PDB file of C-alpha atoms in Angstrom:
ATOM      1  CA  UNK W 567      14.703  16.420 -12.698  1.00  0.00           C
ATOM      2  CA  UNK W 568      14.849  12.572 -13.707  1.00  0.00           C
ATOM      3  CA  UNK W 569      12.358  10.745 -14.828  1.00  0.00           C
ATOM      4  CA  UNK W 570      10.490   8.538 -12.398  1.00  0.00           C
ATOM      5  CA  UNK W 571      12.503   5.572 -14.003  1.00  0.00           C
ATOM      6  CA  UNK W 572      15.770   7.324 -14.030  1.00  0.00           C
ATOM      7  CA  UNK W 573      15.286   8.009  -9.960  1.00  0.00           C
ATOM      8  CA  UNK W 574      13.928   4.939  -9.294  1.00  0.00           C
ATOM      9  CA  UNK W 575      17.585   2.773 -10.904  1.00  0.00           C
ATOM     10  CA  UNK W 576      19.436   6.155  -9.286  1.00  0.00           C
ATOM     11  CA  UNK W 577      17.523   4.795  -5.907  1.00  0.00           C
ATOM     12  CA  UNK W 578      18.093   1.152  -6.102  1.00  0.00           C
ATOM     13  CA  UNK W 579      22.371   1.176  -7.595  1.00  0.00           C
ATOM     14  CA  UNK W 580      22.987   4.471  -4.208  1.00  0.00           C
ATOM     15  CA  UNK W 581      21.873   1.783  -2.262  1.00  0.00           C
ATOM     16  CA  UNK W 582      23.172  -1.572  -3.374  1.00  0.00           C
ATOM     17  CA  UNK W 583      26.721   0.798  -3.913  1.00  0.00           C
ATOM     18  CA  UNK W 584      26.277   2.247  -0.236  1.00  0.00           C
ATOM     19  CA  UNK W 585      25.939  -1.249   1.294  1.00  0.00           C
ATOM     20  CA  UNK W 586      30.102  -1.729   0.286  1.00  0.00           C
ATOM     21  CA  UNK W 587      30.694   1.048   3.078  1.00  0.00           C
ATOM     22  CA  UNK W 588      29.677  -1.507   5.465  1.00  0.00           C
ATOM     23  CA  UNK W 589      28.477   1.030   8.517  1.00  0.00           C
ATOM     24  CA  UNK W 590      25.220   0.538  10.474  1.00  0.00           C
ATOM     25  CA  UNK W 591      24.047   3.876   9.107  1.00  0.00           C
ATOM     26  CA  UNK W 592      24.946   2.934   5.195  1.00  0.00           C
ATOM     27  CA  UNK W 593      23.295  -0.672   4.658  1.00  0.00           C
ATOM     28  CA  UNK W 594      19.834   0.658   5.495  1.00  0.00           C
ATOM     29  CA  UNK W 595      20.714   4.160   3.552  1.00  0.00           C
ATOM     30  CA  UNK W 596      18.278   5.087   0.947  1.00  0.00           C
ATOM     31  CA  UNK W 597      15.421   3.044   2.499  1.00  0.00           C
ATOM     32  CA  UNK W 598      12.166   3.754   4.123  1.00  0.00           C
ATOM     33  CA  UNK W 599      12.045   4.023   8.353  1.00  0.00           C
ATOM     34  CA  UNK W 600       9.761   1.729   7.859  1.00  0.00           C
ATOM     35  CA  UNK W 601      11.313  -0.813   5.171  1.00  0.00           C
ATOM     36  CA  UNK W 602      10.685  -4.295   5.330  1.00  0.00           C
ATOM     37  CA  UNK W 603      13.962  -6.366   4.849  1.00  0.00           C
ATOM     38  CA  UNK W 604      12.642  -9.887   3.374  1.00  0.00           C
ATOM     39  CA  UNK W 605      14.915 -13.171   2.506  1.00  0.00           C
ATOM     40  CA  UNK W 606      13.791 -15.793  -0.157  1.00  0.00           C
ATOM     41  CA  UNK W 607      13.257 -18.429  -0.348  1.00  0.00           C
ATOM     42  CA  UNK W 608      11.249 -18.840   2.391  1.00  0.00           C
ATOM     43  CA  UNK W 609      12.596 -22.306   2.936  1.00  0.00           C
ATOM     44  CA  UNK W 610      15.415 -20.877   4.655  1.00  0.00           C
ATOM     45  CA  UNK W 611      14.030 -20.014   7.301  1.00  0.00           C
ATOM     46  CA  UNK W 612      14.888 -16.342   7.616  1.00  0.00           C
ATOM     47  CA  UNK W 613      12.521 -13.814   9.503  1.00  0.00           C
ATOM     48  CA  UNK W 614      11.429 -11.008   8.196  1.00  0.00           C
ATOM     49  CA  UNK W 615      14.049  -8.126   9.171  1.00  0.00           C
ATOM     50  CA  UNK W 616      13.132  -4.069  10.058  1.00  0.00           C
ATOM     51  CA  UNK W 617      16.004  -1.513   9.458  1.00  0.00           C
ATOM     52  CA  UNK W 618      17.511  -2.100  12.905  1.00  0.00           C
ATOM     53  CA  UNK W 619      17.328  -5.996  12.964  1.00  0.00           C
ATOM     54  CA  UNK W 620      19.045  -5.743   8.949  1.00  0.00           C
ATOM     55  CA  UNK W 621      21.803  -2.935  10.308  1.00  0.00           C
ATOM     56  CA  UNK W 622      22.389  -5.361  13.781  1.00  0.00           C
ATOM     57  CA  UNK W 623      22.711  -8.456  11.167  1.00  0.00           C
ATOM     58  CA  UNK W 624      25.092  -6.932   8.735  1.00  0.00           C
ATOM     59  CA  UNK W 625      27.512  -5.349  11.694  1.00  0.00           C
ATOM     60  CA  UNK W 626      27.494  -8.806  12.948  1.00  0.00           C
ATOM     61  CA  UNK W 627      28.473 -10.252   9.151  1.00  0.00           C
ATOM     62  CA  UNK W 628      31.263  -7.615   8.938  1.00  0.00           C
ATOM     63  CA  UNK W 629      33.355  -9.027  11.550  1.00  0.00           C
ATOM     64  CA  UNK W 630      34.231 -11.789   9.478  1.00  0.00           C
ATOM     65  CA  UNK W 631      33.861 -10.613   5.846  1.00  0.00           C
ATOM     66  CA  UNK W 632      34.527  -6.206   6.689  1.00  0.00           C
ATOM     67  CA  UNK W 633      34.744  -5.597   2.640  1.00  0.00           C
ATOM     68  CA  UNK W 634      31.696  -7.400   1.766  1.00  0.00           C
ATOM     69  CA  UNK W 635      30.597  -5.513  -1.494  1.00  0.00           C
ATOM     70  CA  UNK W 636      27.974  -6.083  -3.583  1.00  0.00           C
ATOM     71  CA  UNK W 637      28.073  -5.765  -7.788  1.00  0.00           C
ATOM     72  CA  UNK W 638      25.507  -5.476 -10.141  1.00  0.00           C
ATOM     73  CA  UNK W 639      25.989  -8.255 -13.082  1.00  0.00           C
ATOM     74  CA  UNK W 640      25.768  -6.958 -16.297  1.00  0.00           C
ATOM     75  CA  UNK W 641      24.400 -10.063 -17.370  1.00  0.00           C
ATOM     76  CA  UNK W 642      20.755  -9.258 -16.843  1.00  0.00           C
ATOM     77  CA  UNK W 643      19.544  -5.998 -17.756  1.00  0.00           C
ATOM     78  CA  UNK W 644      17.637  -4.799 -14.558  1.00  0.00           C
ATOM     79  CA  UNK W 645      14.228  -3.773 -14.531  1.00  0.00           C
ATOM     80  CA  UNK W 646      12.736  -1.074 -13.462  1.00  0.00           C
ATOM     81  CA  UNK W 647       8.778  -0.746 -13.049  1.00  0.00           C
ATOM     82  CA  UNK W 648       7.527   2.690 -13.210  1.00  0.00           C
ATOM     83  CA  UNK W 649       4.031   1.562 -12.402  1.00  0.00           C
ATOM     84  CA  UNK W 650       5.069  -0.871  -9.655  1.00  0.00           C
ATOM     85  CA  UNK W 651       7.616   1.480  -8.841  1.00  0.00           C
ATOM     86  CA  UNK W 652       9.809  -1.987  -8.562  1.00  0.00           C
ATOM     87  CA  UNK W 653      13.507  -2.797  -9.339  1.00  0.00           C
ATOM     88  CA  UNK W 654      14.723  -6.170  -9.922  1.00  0.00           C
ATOM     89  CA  UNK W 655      18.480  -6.507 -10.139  1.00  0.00           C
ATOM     90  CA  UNK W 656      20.867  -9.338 -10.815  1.00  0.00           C
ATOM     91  CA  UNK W 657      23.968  -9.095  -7.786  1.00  0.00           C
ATOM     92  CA  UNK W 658      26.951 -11.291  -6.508  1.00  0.00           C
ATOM     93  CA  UNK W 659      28.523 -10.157  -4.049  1.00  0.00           C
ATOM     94  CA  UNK W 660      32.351 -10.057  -3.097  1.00  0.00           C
ATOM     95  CA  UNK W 661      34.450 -10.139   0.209  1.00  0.00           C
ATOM     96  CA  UNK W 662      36.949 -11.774   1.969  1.00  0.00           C
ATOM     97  CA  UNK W 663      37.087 -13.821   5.480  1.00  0.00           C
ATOM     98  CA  UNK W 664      38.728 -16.073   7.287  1.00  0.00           C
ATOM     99  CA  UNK W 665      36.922 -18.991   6.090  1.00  0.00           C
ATOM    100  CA  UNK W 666      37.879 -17.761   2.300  1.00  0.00           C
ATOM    101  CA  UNK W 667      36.172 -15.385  -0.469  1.00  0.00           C
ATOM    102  CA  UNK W 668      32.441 -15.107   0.169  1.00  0.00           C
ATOM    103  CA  UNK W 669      30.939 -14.757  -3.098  1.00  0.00           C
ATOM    104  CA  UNK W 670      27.222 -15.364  -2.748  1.00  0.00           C
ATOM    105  CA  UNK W 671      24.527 -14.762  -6.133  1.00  0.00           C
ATOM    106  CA  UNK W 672      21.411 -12.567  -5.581  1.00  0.00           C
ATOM    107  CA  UNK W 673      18.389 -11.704  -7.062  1.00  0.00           C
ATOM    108  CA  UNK W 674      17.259  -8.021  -5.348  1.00  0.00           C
ATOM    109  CA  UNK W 675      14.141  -6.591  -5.777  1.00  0.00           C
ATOM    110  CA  UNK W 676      13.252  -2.993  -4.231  1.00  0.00           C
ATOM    111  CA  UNK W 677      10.189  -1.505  -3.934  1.00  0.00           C
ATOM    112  CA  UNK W 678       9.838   1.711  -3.404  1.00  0.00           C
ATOM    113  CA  UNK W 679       7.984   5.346  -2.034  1.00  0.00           C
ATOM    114  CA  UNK W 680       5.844   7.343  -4.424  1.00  0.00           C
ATOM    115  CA  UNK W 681       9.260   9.609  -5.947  1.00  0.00           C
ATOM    116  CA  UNK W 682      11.455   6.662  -5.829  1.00  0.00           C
ATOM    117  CA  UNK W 683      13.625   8.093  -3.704  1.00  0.00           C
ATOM    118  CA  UNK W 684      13.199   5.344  -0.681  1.00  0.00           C
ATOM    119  CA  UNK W 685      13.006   1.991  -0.510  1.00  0.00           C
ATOM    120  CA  UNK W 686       9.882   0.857   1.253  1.00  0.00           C
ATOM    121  CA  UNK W 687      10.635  -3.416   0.816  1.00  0.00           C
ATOM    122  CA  UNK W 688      13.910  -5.187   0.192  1.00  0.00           C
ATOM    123  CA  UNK W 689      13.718  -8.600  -1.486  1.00  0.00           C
ATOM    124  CA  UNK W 690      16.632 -10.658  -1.606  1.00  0.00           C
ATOM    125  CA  UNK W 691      16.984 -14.119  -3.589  1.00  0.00           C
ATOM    126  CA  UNK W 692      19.957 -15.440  -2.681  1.00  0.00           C
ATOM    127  CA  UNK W 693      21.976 -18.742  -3.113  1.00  0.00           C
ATOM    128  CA  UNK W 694      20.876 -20.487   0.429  1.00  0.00           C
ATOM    129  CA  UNK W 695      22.933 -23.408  -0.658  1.00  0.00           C
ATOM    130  CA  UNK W 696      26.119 -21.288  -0.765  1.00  0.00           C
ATOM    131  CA  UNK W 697      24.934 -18.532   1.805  1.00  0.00           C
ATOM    132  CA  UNK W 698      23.844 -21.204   4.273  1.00  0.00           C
ATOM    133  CA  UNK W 699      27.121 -23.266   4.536  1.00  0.00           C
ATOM    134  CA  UNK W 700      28.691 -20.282   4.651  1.00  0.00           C
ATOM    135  CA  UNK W 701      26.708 -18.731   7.800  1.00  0.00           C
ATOM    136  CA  UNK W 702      27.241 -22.284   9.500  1.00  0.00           C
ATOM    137  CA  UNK W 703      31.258 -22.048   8.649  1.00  0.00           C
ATOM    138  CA  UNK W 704      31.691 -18.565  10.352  1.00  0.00           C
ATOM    139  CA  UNK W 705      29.256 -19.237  13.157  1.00  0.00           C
ATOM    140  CA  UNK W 706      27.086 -16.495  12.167  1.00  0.00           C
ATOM    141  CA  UNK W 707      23.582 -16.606  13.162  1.00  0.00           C
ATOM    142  CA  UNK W 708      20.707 -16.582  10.228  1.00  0.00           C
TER     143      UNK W 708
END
């Protein structure tokens, strides 16, 4: 059995890996039915997002960029928080669209159930500047 630590990465890199398959069923994989799905900063203006309303979002994302993928940076070790049972992950993510490569810059932190087997609240930091213009190019609604 792996340590709470081990589980907890295993936990976090399923689901950021999963999220590449681009199904409704696989972007919400490994998380919580009761997840929270939160976007920082709060300055743009995103709303707080349940499984359904994150799964909805991303189907509607995949009709212009369907090989969206996202990849952890080795860059920044991540780290994991046995106590907090928190992992915070450096991500950029890669696809291709109509409107040209989307590669947007994240910062991801999961928290998750008691095993670390679920995530229980998504945080994503991501580049508004970039992800913003991008949203507006493809018509995409935020």
């Amino acid at each position: 059995m792996p340590s709470l630590r081990d589980q907890l990465w295993k936990t976090a890199k399923a689901a950021f890996d999963e999220y590449g398959k681009m199904t409704a069923e696989s972007v919400i994989a490994y998380r919580s039915p009761d997840c929270v799905h939160r976007m920082f900063p709060t300055s743009a203006g995103v709303a707080n997002r349940t499984n359904k309303e994150y799964s909805d979002f991303v189907m509607e994302l995949k009709k212009t960029i369907p090989n969206l993928r996202l990849i952890v940076q080795d860059d920044f070790e991540p780290l994991v928080d046995e106590t907090t049972r928190q992992v915070l992950a450096h991500l950029k993510s890669a696809g291709d669209s109509p409107y040209g490569p989307c590669e947007t810059e994240y910062f991801m932190a999961l928290k998750m159930n008691e095993d670390g087997t679920q995530i229980v609240e998504f945080m994503e930091f991501v580049d508004t500047a970039y992800t913003l213009e991008f949203i507006k190019k493809a018509g995409l609604k935020v």
